[in-house]
CSV table of C-alpha atoms in Angstrom, one decimal:
chain,number,residue,atom,x,y,z
A,1,MET,CA,0.0,0.0,0.0
A,2,LYS,CA,1.3,3.4,-0.9
A,3,PHE,CA,1.3,6.3,1.5
A,4,VAL,CA,-0.7,8.3,-0.9
A,5,ASP,CA,-3.4,5.7,-0.9
A,6,GLU,CA,-3.8,6.0,2.8
A,7,ILE,CA,-4.1,9.7,2.5
A,8,GLY,CA,-6.8,9.2,-0.2
A,9,LEU,CA,-8.8,6.8,2.1
A,10,SER,CA,-8.5,9.3,5.0
A,11,ALA,CA,-9.8,12.1,2.7
A,12,ALA,CA,-12.7,10.0,1.5
A,13,GLN,CA,-13.7,9.2,5.1
A,14,LYS,CA,-13.6,12.9,6.0
A,15,LEU,CA,-15.8,13.7,3.0
A,16,GLU,CA,-18.3,11.0,4.1
A,17,THR,CA,-18.6,12.4,7.6
A,18,SER,CA,-18.5,16.1,6.8
A,19,VAL,CA,-20.1,16.5,3.4
A,20,GLY,CA,-22.0,13.3,2.8
A,21,PRO,CA,-22.1,10.1,0.7
A,22,PHE,CA,-22.7,11.8,-2.6
A,23,VAL,CA,-19.3,13.5,-2.6
A,24,ALA,CA,-17.5,10.7,-0.8
A,25,LEU,CA,-18.5,7.9,-3.1
A,26,PRO,CA,-16.3,8.9,-6.1
A,27,ALA,CA,-13.3,9.2,-3.8
A,28,TYR,CA,-13.9,5.7,-2.5
A,29,ARG,CA,-14.4,4.3,-5.9
A,30,ARG,CA,-11.0,5.5,-7.1
A,31,LEU,CA,-9.4,3.3,-4.4
A,32,LEU,CA,-11.2,0.1,-5.5
A,33,VAL,CA,-8.4,-1.5,-7.5
A,34,ARG,CA,-7.5,-5.1,-7.7
A,35,THR,CA,-3.9,-4.7,-6.7
A,36,ALA,CA,-4.7,-3.0,-3.4
A,37,GLU,CA,-3.6,-4.6,-0.1
A,38,PRO,CA,-6.6,-6.6,1.2
A,39,SER,CA,-7.1,-4.8,4.5
A,40,PHE,CA,-6.8,-1.4,2.9
A,41,ALA,CA,-9.1,-2.5,0.0
A,42,ALA,CA,-11.7,-3.8,2.6
A,43,ARG,CA,-11.8,-0.4,4.4
A,44,ALA,CA,-12.3,1.4,1.1
A,45,ALA,CA,-14.9,-1.0,-0.1
A,46,LEU,CA,-16.9,-0.7,3.1
A,47,GLY,CA,-16.8,3.0,2.7
A,48,ALA,CA,-18.2,2.7,-0.8
A,49,LEU,CA,-20.9,0.3,0.4
A,50,ARG,CA,-22.0,2.7,3.1
A,51,CYS,CA,-22.3,5.4,0.6
A,52,VAL,CA,-24.3,3.5,-2.0
A,53,VAL,CA,-26.7,2.1,0.6
A,54,ARG,CA,-27.3,5.6,2.1
A,55,LEU,CA,-27.8,7.1,-1.3
A,56,GLY,CA,-30.3,4.4,-2.3
A,57,SER,CA,-28.2,3.6,-5.4
A,58,ASP,CA,-29.6,1.1,-7.9
A,59,GLU,CA,-28.9,-2.7,-7.7
A,60,ARG,CA,-26.1,-2.5,-10.3
A,61,ASP,CA,-24.0,-0.1,-8.2
A,62,ILE,CA,-24.4,-2.2,-5.1
A,63,GLY,CA,-23.8,-5.4,-7.1
A,64,ASP,CA,-20.6,-4.0,-8.6
A,65,ILE,CA,-19.1,-3.1,-5.2
A,66,ALA,CA,-20.4,-6.4,-3.7
A,67,ALA,CA,-18.6,-8.3,-6.5
A,68,TYR,CA,-15.4,-6.5,-5.6
A,69,TRP,CA,-16.0,-7.2,-1.9
A,70,SER,CA,-16.3,-11.0,-2.7
A,71,THR,CA,-12.7,-11.0,-3.9
A,72,LEU,CA,-11.1,-9.6,-0.7
A,73,SER,CA,-10.3,-12.9,0.9
A,74,GLY,CA,-8.0,-12.5,4.0
A,75,SER,CA,-9.0,-8.9,4.5
A,76,GLY,CA,-10.0,-9.4,8.1
A,77,PRO,CA,-13.1,-9.8,10.2
A,78,HIS,CA,-15.7,-7.3,8.8
A,79,PHE,CA,-18.9,-9.3,9.3
A,80,PRO,CA,-20.6,-6.9,11.8
A,81,ALA,CA,-20.4,-4.0,9.2
A,82,ILE,CA,-21.9,-6.2,6.5
A,83,LEU,CA,-24.6,-7.4,8.9
A,84,ASP,CA,-25.6,-3.8,9.6
A,85,LEU,CA,-25.7,-2.9,5.9
A,86,CYS,CA,-27.8,-6.0,5.1
A,87,ARG,CA,-30.2,-5.1,7.9
A,88,LEU,CA,-30.5,-1.6,6.6
A,89,LEU,CA,-31.2,-2.7,3.1
A,90,ALA,CA,-33.8,-5.2,4.2
A,91,ARG,CA,-35.5,-2.6,6.4
A,92,VAL,CA,-36.0,-0.3,3.4
A,93,GLY,CA,-37.3,-3.2,1.2
A,94,ARG,CA,-34.1,-3.7,-0.8
A,95,LYS,CA,-34.0,-7.5,-0.3
A,96,SER,CA,-32.2,-8.4,-3.5
A,97,ALA,CA,-29.4,-5.9,-2.7
A,98,ALA,CA,-29.1,-7.4,0.8
A,99,LEU,CA,-28.9,-10.9,-0.7
A,100,ALA,CA,-26.1,-9.9,-3.1
A,101,LEU,CA,-24.1,-8.4,-0.3
A,102,ALA,CA,-24.6,-11.4,2.0
A,103,GLN,CA,-23.6,-13.7,-0.8
A,104,ALA,CA,-20.5,-11.7,-1.4
A,105,GLU,CA,-19.6,-11.9,2.2
A,106,THR,CA,-19.9,-15.8,2.1
A,107,GLU,CA,-17.4,-15.7,-0.8
A,108,ARG,CA,-15.0,-13.4,0.9
A,109,ALA,CA,-15.1,-15.2,4.3
A,110,PRO,CA,-17.4,-18.2,4.5
A,111,THR,CA,-17.9,-18.2,8.2
A,112,ALA,CA,-20.9,-19.7,10.0
A,113,ARG,CA,-22.4,-16.3,10.7
A,114,ALA,CA,-21.9,-15.2,7.1
A,115,LEU,CA,-23.7,-18.4,5.9
A,116,TYR,CA,-26.5,-17.8,8.3
A,117,LEU,CA,-26.9,-14.2,7.1
A,118,TYR,CA,-27.0,-15.5,3.6
A,119,GLY,CA,-29.7,-18.0,4.5
A,120,ARG,CA,-31.8,-15.4,6.2
A,121,CYS,CA,-31.6,-13.2,3.1
A,122,LEU,CA,-32.6,-16.1,0.9
A,123,GLU,CA,-35.5,-16.6,3.2
A,124,LEU,CA,-36.6,-13.0,2.8
A,125,MET,CA,-36.5,-13.4,-1.0
A,126,GLY,CA,-38.8,-16.4,-0.7
A,127,GLU,CA,-36.0,-18.8,-1.7
A,128,GLY,CA,-36.9,-21.3,1.0
A,129,ASP,CA,-35.3,-24.4,-0.6
A,130,ALA,CA,-32.0,-22.7,-1.2
A,131,ALA,CA,-32.1,-21.2,2.4
A,132,PHE,CA,-32.7,-24.7,3.7
A,133,VAL,CA,-29.4,-26.0,2.2
A,134,VAL,CA,-27.5,-22.9,3.3
A,135,PHE,CA,-28.7,-23.2,6.9
A,136,ALA,CA,-27.4,-26.8,6.9
A,137,ASN,CA,-24.0,-25.5,5.8
A,138,ALA,CA,-24.1,-22.8,8.4
A,139,ALA,CA,-24.8,-25.4,11.1
A,140,THR,CA,-22.0,-27.7,10.0
A,141,ARG,CA,-19.6,-24.8,9.9
A,142,ALA,CA,-20.7,-23.5,13.3
A,143,ASP,CA,-19.9,-26.9,14.8
A,144,GLU,CA,-16.3,-26.4,13.7
A,145,GLU,CA,-15.9,-22.8,14.7
A,146,LYS,CA,-15.2,-21.6,18.2
A,147,GLY,CA,-17.9,-19.3,19.6
A,148,ALA,CA,-20.5,-20.1,17.0
A,149,ALA,CA,-22.8,-22.4,19.0
A,150,ASP,CA,-25.7,-19.9,18.8
A,151,VAL,CA,-25.5,-20.0,15.0
A,152,ALA,CA,-25.7,-23.8,15.0
A,153,ILE,CA,-28.8,-23.9,17.1
A,154,ALA,CA,-30.5,-21.0,15.2
A,155,ALA,CA,-29.8,-22.7,11.8
A,156,ARG,CA,-31.0,-26.1,12.9
A,157,ALA,CA,-34.1,-24.6,14.6
A,158,TRP,CA,-35.0,-22.8,11.4
A,159,ARG,CA,-34.7,-26.1,9.4
A,160,VAL,CA,-36.8,-28.0,12.0
A,161,GLN,CA,-39.5,-25.3,12.0
A,162,ARG,CA,-39.7,-25.5,8.2
A,163,LEU,CA,-39.8,-29.4,8.2
A,164,LEU,CA,-42.5,-29.6,10.8
A,165,GLY,CA,-45.0,-28.5,8.3
A,166,ASP,CA,-44.3,-31.5,6.0
A,167,ARG,CA,-45.1,-35.0,7.4
A,168,SER,CA,-42.9,-36.7,4.8
A,169,THR,CA,-39.8,-35.1,6.2
A,170,ALA,CA,-40.2,-36.3,9.8
A,171,ALA,CA,-36.9,-38.2,9.8
A,172,LEU,CA,-34.9,-35.1,8.6
A,173,ALA,CA,-36.6,-32.9,11.2
A,174,VAL,CA,-35.8,-35.4,13.9
A,175,ALA,CA,-32.1,-35.6,12.8
A,176,ASP,CA,-31.7,-31.8,12.9
A,177,ALA,CA,-33.5,-31.5,16.3
A,178,ALA,CA,-31.6,-34.4,17.8
A,179,SER,CA,-28.2,-32.9,16.8
A,180,ALA,CA,-29.0,-29.4,18.0
A,181,ASP,CA,-27.5,-28.5,21.4
A,182,PRO,CA,-30.2,-26.3,23.0
A,183,THR,CA,-27.9,-25.2,25.9
A,184,GLY,CA,-28.2,-21.5,26.2
A,185,ALA,CA,-30.5,-21.2,23.3
A,186,PRO,CA,-33.4,-18.7,23.2
A,187,PRO,CA,-36.7,-20.2,24.5
A,188,GLU,CA,-38.3,-20.0,21.0
A,189,HIS,CA,-35.5,-22.1,19.6
A,190,LYS,CA,-35.9,-24.6,22.4
A,191,LEU,CA,-39.6,-25.0,21.7
A,192,VAL,CA,-38.9,-25.7,18.0
A,193,ILE,CA,-36.2,-28.3,18.9
A,194,ALA,CA,-38.6,-29.9,21.3
A,195,LEU,CA,-41.3,-30.3,18.7
A,196,GLY,CA,-38.8,-31.9,16.3
A,197,ARG,CA,-37.7,-34.4,18.9
A,198,LEU,CA,-41.2,-35.4,19.8
A,199,ARG,CA,-41.5,-36.8,16.2
A,200,ALA,CA,-38.6,-39.3,16.8
A,201,PRO,CA,-39.2,-43.1,16.8
A,202,SER,CA,-36.9,-43.3,19.8
A,203,ARG,CA,-38.5,-42.8,23.2
A,204,PHE,CA,-35.3,-41.4,24.6
A,205,VAL,CA,-35.2,-38.6,21.9
A,206,ARG,CA,-38.9,-37.9,22.6
A,207,ALA,CA,-38.2,-37.7,26.3
A,208,SER,CA,-35.4,-35.2,25.7
A,209,GLY,CA,-37.9,-33.1,23.8
A,210,LEU,CA,-40.3,-33.3,26.7
A,211,SER,CA,-37.5,-32.3,29.1
A,212,LEU,CA,-37.2,-29.1,27.0
A,213,LEU,CA,-40.9,-28.5,27.3
A,214,GLU,CA,-40.7,-29.0,31.0
A,215,GLU,CA,-38.0,-26.4,31.2
A,216,LEU,CA,-40.0,-23.9,29.3
A,217,GLY,CA,-43.1,-24.7,31.3
A,218,ARG,CA,-41.5,-23.7,34.5
A,219,ASP,CA,-42.8,-20.2,33.9
A,220,PRO,CA,-46.5,-20.6,33.1
A,221,THR,CA,-47.0,-16.8,33.3
A,222,THR,CA,-45.6,-16.5,29.7
A,223,SER,CA,-47.4,-17.6,26.6
A,224,LEU,CA,-44.4,-19.7,25.6
A,225,GLY,CA,-44.5,-21.5,29.0
A,226,ARG,CA,-48.3,-22.2,28.7
A,227,HIS,CA,-47.8,-23.4,25.1
A,228,ALA,CA,-45.1,-25.8,26.2
A,229,ILE,CA,-47.3,-27.3,28.9
A,230,ARG,CA,-50.1,-27.7,26.4
A,231,LEU,CA,-47.8,-29.4,23.9
A,232,ALA,CA,-46.7,-31.9,26.5
A,233,ALA,CA,-50.3,-32.7,27.3
A,234,GLU,CA,-51.2,-33.1,23.6
A,235,HIS,CA,-48.2,-35.5,23.2
A,236,ALA,CA,-49.6,-37.7,26.0
A,237,ASP,CA,-53.0,-37.6,24.5
A,238,ALA,CA,-51.7,-38.4,21.0
A,239,LEU,CA,-49.8,-41.5,22.2
A,240,GLY,CA,-52.4,-42.7,24.7
A,241,ASP,CA,-51.5,-46.1,26.1
A,242,ALA,CA,-48.5,-46.1,23.8
A,243,LEU,CA,-46.9,-43.4,26.0
A,244,THR,CA,-43.8,-45.0,27.6
A,245,PRO,CA,-43.1,-44.6,31.3
A,246,LEU,CA,-40.1,-42.5,30.6
A,247,GLU,CA,-42.2,-40.0,28.6
A,248,ALA,CA,-45.0,-40.1,31.1
A,249,ASP,CA,-42.5,-39.1,33.8
A,250,ARG,CA,-41.5,-36.0,31.8
A,251,VAL,CA,-45.1,-35.2,30.9
A,252,ALA,CA,-46.0,-35.4,34.6
A,253,ALA,CA,-43.1,-33.0,35.5
A,254,THR,CA,-44.3,-30.5,32.9
A,255,LEU,CA,-48.0,-30.7,34.1
A,256,GLY,CA,-46.7,-30.1,37.6
A,257,HIS,CA,-46.2,-26.4,36.5
A,258,VAL,CA,-49.9,-25.8,35.8
A,259,PRO,CA,-50.7,-23.0,38.2
A,260,ASP,CA,-54.3,-23.8,38.9
A,261,ASP,CA,-54.4,-26.5,41.6
A,262,ALA,CA,-57.6,-28.2,40.3
A,263,ALA,CA,-56.6,-28.2,36.7
A,264,ARG,CA,-53.2,-29.6,37.6
A,265,GLU,CA,-54.6,-32.4,39.7
A,266,ASN,CA,-57.1,-33.3,37.0
A,267,ALA,CA,-54.4,-33.4,34.3
A,268,LEU,CA,-52.2,-35.6,36.4
A,269,ALA,CA,-55.1,-37.9,37.2
A,270,ARG,CA,-55.8,-38.3,33.5
A,271,LEU,CA,-52.2,-39.1,32.8
A,272,ALA,CA,-52.2,-41.7,35.6
A,273,ALA,CA,-55.4,-43.2,34.1
A,274,ALA,CA,-53.8,-43.5,30.7
A,275,GLN,CA,-50.8,-45.3,32.2
A,276,ALA,CA,-53.1,-47.6,34.1
A,277,ILE,CA,-54.7,-48.6,30.8
A,278,ALA,CA,-51.4,-49.2,29.2
A,279,ALA,CA,-50.2,-51.4,32.1
A,280,SER,CA,-53.3,-53.6,32.4
A,281,ARG,CA,-54.9,-56.3,30.4
A,282,GLY,CA,-58.3,-58.0,30.0
A,283,GLU,CA,-61.0,-57.0,32.4
A,284,ALA,CA,-58.6,-55.0,34.4
A,285,GLN,CA,-57.9,-52.9,31.4
A,286,ALA,CA,-61.6,-52.5,30.7
A,287,GLU,CA,-62.1,-51.2,34.3
A,288,ALA,CA,-59.2,-48.8,33.8
A,289,VAL,CA,-60.8,-47.5,30.6
A,290,THR,CA,-64.1,-46.9,32.5
A,291,ARG,CA,-62.3,-45.0,35.3
A,292,ALA,CA,-60.7,-42.9,32.5
A,293,GLY,CA,-64.1,-42.1,31.2
A,294,GLU,CA,-65.2,-40.9,34.7
A,295,LEU,CA,-62.2,-38.5,34.9
A,296,ALA,CA,-62.9,-37.1,31.4
A,297,PRO,CA,-66.7,-37.0,30.6
A,298,GLU,CA,-66.1,-35.7,27.1
A,299,ILE,CA,-64.7,-39.1,26.1
A,300,ALA,CA,-67.7,-41.1,27.4
A,301,GLY,CA,-68.5,-42.2,23.8
A,302,LEU,CA,-64.9,-43.4,23.3
A,303,VAL,CA,-65.0,-45.3,26.5
A,304,ARG,CA,-68.2,-47.2,25.5
A,305,ARG,CA,-66.5,-48.2,22.2
A,306,ALA,CA,-63.3,-49.1,23.9
A,307,ARG,CA,-65.1,-51.4,26.4
A,308,ALA,CA,-66.9,-53.0,23.4
A,309,ALA,CA,-63.6,-53.6,21.7
A,310,LEU,CA,-62.0,-55.0,24.9
A,311,THR,CA,-64.9,-57.4,25.5
A,312,GLY,CA,-64.9,-58.9,22.1
A,313,GLY,CA,-66.9,-56.5,20.0
A,314,GLY,CA,-70.0,-56.2,22.1
A,315,GLN,CA,-73.4,-55.6,20.7
A,316,VAL,CA,-74.3,-53.1,18.0
A,317,ASP,CA,-76.1,-50.9,20.4
A,318,GLU,CA,-73.1,-50.8,22.7
A,319,ALA,CA,-70.9,-49.4,20.0
A,320,PRO,CA,-72.9,-47.2,17.7
A,321,ARG,CA,-71.5,-45.8,14.5
A,322,PRO,CA,-69.9,-42.3,15.1
A,323,SER,CA,-71.8,-39.3,13.7
A,324,ARG,CA,-70.2,-36.1,12.6
A,325,SER,CA,-72.8,-34.2,14.5
A,326,THR,CA,-72.4,-36.1,17.8
A,327,GLU,CA,-68.7,-36.8,17.9
A,328,PRO,CA,-66.3,-34.5,19.9
A,329,ALA,CA,-65.1,-31.4,18.0
A,330,SER,CA,-61.4,-32.1,19.0
A,331,PRO,CA,-59.6,-33.6,16.0
A,332,LEU,CA,-57.6,-35.8,18.4
A,333,LEU,CA,-60.7,-37.2,20.1
A,334,ARG,CA,-62.5,-37.5,16.7
A,335,LEU,CA,-59.6,-39.6,15.5
A,336,ALA,CA,-59.6,-41.8,18.5
A,337,SER,CA,-63.3,-42.3,18.2
A,338,LEU,CA,-63.0,-43.2,14.5
A,339,GLY,CA,-60.3,-45.8,15.3
A,340,LEU,CA,-62.4,-47.4,18.0
A,341,SER,CA,-65.5,-47.4,15.8
A,342,ALA,CA,-63.6,-49.0,12.9
A,343,PHE,CA,-62.1,-51.7,15.2
A,344,VAL,CA,-65.5,-52.6,16.7
A,345,ALA,CA,-67.1,-52.6,13.3
A,346,LEU,CA,-64.5,-55.1,12.0
A,347,GLY,CA,-65.2,-57.3,15.0
A,348,GLN,CA,-68.9,-57.1,14.4
A,349,GLY,CA,-68.7,-58.0,10.7
A,350,ARG,CA,-69.5,-54.6,9.4
A,351,PRO,CA,-66.6,-54.0,7.0
A,352,GLY,CA,-68.4,-51.2,5.1
A,353,ASP,CA,-68.8,-49.1,8.3
A,354,ALA,CA,-65.2,-49.9,9.2
A,355,ALA,CA,-64.0,-48.7,5.8
A,356,GLU,CA,-66.0,-45.5,6.1
A,357,ALA,CA,-64.4,-44.7,9.5
A,358,LEU,CA,-60.9,-45.6,8.3
A,359,ASP,CA,-61.3,-43.3,5.3
A,360,GLU,CA,-62.4,-40.4,7.5
A,361,ALA,CA,-59.4,-41.1,9.8
A,362,ALA,CA,-57.0,-41.0,6.8
A,363,GLU,CA,-58.6,-37.7,5.8
A,364,LEU,CA,-58.0,-36.2,9.3
A,365,VAL,CA,-54.4,-37.4,9.5
A,366,THR,CA,-53.6,-36.0,6.1
A,367,LYS,CA,-54.7,-32.6,7.2
A,368,GLY,CA,-52.0,-32.7,9.8
A,369,GLY,CA,-51.7,-30.6,13.0
A,370,VAL,CA,-52.9,-33.5,15.2
A,371,GLY,CA,-51.2,-36.5,16.7
A,372,VAL,CA,-52.2,-40.1,16.0
A,373,PRO,CA,-53.9,-41.8,18.9
A,374,ALA,CA,-53.2,-45.5,19.5
A,375,PRO,CA,-56.8,-46.7,18.4
A,376,VAL,CA,-56.1,-45.4,14.9
A,377,TRP,CA,-53.0,-47.6,14.6
A,378,THR,CA,-54.9,-50.6,16.1
A,379,ALA,CA,-57.8,-50.2,13.6
A,380,ALA,CA,-55.5,-49.9,10.6
A,381,ARG,CA,-53.6,-53.0,11.7
A,382,ALA,CA,-56.8,-55.0,12.1
A,383,ALA,CA,-58.1,-53.8,8.7
A,384,LEU,CA,-55.0,-55.2,7.0
A,385,ASP,CA,-56.0,-58.7,8.0
A,386,SER,CA,-59.6,-58.3,7.0
A,387,ALA,CA,-61.0,-60.7,4.4
A,388,ASP,CA,-63.2,-57.9,3.0
A,389,PRO,CA,-61.3,-56.1,0.1
A,390,LEU,CA,-63.0,-52.8,0.8
A,391,ALA,CA,-61.9,-52.7,4.5
A,392,ARG,CA,-58.5,-54.0,3.6
A,393,ALA,CA,-58.0,-51.3,1.0
A,394,ALA,CA,-59.1,-48.6,3.5
A,395,GLY,CA,-56.6,-50.0,6.0
A,396,VAL,CA,-53.8,-49.9,3.5
A,397,LYS,CA,-54.7,-46.3,2.6
A,398,LEU,CA,-54.7,-45.3,6.2
A,399,CYS,CA,-51.3,-47.0,6.8
A,400,GLU,CA,-49.8,-45.2,3.8
A,401,VAL,CA,-50.9,-41.9,5.4
A,402,LEU,CA,-49.7,-42.9,8.9
A,403,LEU,CA,-46.3,-44.0,7.7
A,404,GLN,CA,-45.6,-40.7,6.0
A,405,GLY,CA,-44.5,-39.1,9.2
A,406,SER,CA,-46.1,-40.2,12.5
A,407,ALA,CA,-44.7,-38.8,15.7
A,408,ALA,CA,-44.1,-42.1,17.3
A,409,ALA,CA,-44.1,-45.9,16.7
A,410,PRO,CA,-47.5,-47.7,16.7
A,411,PRO,CA,-48.5,-49.8,19.7
A,412,GLY,CA,-46.4,-53.0,19.4
A,413,GLY,CA,-43.9,-51.3,17.0
A,414,HIS,CA,-43.6,-51.1,13.2
A,415,SER,CA,-42.5,-54.7,12.6
A,416,ALA,CA,-46.0,-56.1,12.9
A,417,PHE,CA,-47.2,-53.5,10.4
A,418,ALA,CA,-44.4,-54.4,8.0
A,419,VAL,CA,-45.4,-58.1,8.0
A,420,ALA,CA,-49.1,-57.3,7.6
A,421,LEU,CA,-48.5,-54.8,4.7
A,422,ALA,CA,-46.4,-57.4,2.9
A,423,ARG,CA,-49.3,-59.9,3.3
A,424,ALA,CA,-51.7,-57.2,2.0
A,425,GLY,CA,-49.7,-56.9,-1.2
A,426,ARG,CA,-47.9,-53.6,-0.5
A,427,PRO,CA,-44.2,-54.4,-0.3
A,428,ASP,CA,-43.3,-50.8,-0.8
A,429,LEU,CA,-45.2,-49.8,2.4
A,430,ALA,CA,-43.8,-52.9,4.1
A,431,VAL,CA,-40.3,-51.8,3.4
A,432,ARG,CA,-41.1,-48.3,4.7
A,433,SER,CA,-42.5,-49.7,7.9
A,434,ALA,CA,-39.6,-52.1,8.3
A,435,ARG,CA,-37.2,-49.2,7.9
A,436,ASP,CA,-39.0,-47.4,10.7
A,437,ALA,CA,-38.7,-50.5,12.8
A,438,ALA,CA,-35.0,-50.7,12.2
A,439,ALA,CA,-34.6,-47.0,12.9
A,440,GLY,CA,-36.4,-47.6,16.2
A,441,LYS,CA,-34.1,-50.5,17.0
A,442,GLU,CA,-37.0,-53.0,17.3
A,443,LEU,CA,-36.0,-56.6,17.9
A,444,SER,CA,-35.0,-58.5,14.7
A,445,ALA,CA,-36.0,-55.4,12.6
A,446,ARG,CA,-33.0,-55.6,10.3
A,447,ALA,CA,-33.6,-59.3,9.5
A,448,LEU,CA,-37.2,-58.5,8.7
A,449,LEU,CA,-36.2,-55.5,6.5
A,450,GLY,CA,-33.7,-57.8,4.7
A,451,ALA,CA,-36.3,-60.5,4.1
A,452,ILE,CA,-38.9,-58.1,2.8
A,453,LEU,CA,-36.3,-56.4,0.5
A,454,ARG,CA,-35.2,-59.8,-0.8
A,455,GLU,CA,-38.8,-60.8,-1.7
A,456,GLN,CA,-39.3,-57.4,-3.3
A,457,GLY,CA,-36.1,-57.8,-5.3
A,458,TRP,CA,-37.1,-61.2,-6.7
A,459,ALA,CA,-40.5,-59.8,-7.6
A,460,LEU,CA,-38.9,-56.8,-9.4
A,461,ALA,CA,-36.6,-59.2,-11.3
A,462,ALA,CA,-39.6,-61.3,-12.4
A,463,ARG,CA,-41.2,-58.1,-13.9
A,464,GLY,CA,-38.0,-57.3,-15.8
A,465,GLN,CA,-37.0,-54.3,-13.6
A,466,ARG,CA,-33.4,-55.4,-13.4
A,467,GLU,CA,-31.7,-52.2,-11.9
A,468,LEU,CA,-34.3,-51.9,-9.1
A,469,ALA,CA,-34.1,-55.6,-8.4
A,470,ILE,CA,-30.4,-55.5,-8.0
A,471,ALA,CA,-30.5,-52.5,-5.7
A,472,ALA,CA,-33.2,-54.2,-3.5
A,473,LEU,CA,-31.2,-57.5,-3.4
A,474,LEU,CA,-27.9,-55.8,-2.5
A,475,GLU,CA,-29.6,-53.8,0.3
A,476,ALA,CA,-31.3,-57.0,1.5
A,477,LYS,CA,-27.9,-58.8,1.6
A,478,GLU,CA,-26.5,-55.9,3.6
A,479,HIS,CA,-29.3,-56.0,6.2
A,480,LEU,CA,-29.4,-59.8,6.5
A,481,ALA,CA,-25.6,-59.9,7.0
A,482,ALA,CA,-25.8,-57.2,9.7
A,483,ALA,CA,-28.7,-59.1,11.4
A,484,ALA,CA,-26.6,-62.3,11.4
A,485,LYS,CA,-23.7,-60.5,12.9
A,486,ASP,CA,-25.8,-59.0,15.6
A,487,GLY,CA,-27.3,-62.4,16.3
A,488,ALA,CA,-23.8,-63.9,16.6
A,489,ARG,CA,-23.0,-61.3,19.2
A,490,GLY,CA,-26.2,-62.1,21.1
A,491,ARG,CA,-27.8,-58.7,20.5
């Protein structure tokens, strides 16, 4: 750097502060040469950027200086200044200019914070898919950088929040949520991470999500705290008797923060009733269901159908068909009612009524925004074994919807569904269910997945689909070998 260049930069800075950006900009521009020393060039470029932003220059002027900025690798840590300029541009509605500057910063110095800023600018421009990828890169880079833990959690929380709206991406949401370290994260990020973890097949991951809700629920005076408590209760409702003791313990701890004494005791009593149903069998379970109905009068209709199912189907007048006008307005209770009605109808030899209830359940699950209660899984499983083609088809349709992204494994696990779906002539869904069983580490799940893939591979070969057949058979071999190795180790 020449001494005269330093004098020129000093003069441009004085013009900027004393006269204004219009006069200072040409002085800065004269210093933007490719041969300039990087730290000097960065100071000159920042001055030019400040001027064009304040002047409201067109996109081309900002783009030209941003392009120069992108070449200044090794010019020092200037991210705070770029962040302020991008914020100013976004505030005045110049989103594309902010995006160009943020992208230039990632090319100049691809730090985790620069990548996160670029992702946020892409989000502002409506480029959600591109932002999704950039946030993943930001999280990965943040894991490697000292002092960037806040970026890692923010990037992963954004990804999880976006994935929660799509049932088909449950596994990806769980992976991001499980890998995020919420220590020291803002409450809103913890809430999103908790929601992602609640969709995991693993009870341990779900329990960690419930622990985050319990932490947030410690202050029920805030809307976030109240929302966390409600989400924990809804998780328990959604799983019903499939709620594991580990999760029930976390839910109980969260419900313990309900400020109203009567409401808190009632909620804890309902949770205990659900656990009693899960832990009992036969007539003892029927009695536990009845006690649950006494605690929650709004589910009296469900209790009648549950008792009919537990006692072998009962009489038609004990388990009437559900009516849209008489059933509870809650989507979760409506789903549970439809599942019980379908199960009882199958036991009573009314496959048409069962198919109607199963179809409506599939419709409700497809809409999203509600968990899947255990009776829905039970009815779908029973329908797969029905001799009636209409009921069996409705069961397959419901299973297809359920397997697109349920929050938790069905009662008894995914393996039984995989076997039933294979028998019902849907090897594709059987493979999907077997994969979920393997992901949940169910007993012998890899052997089952290997066997189903092997059958699928030979069927594809018989139809002349050689490449797909080879892929299925190779994967089958891998899973069967792994299962044999695990068996040899006694696992």
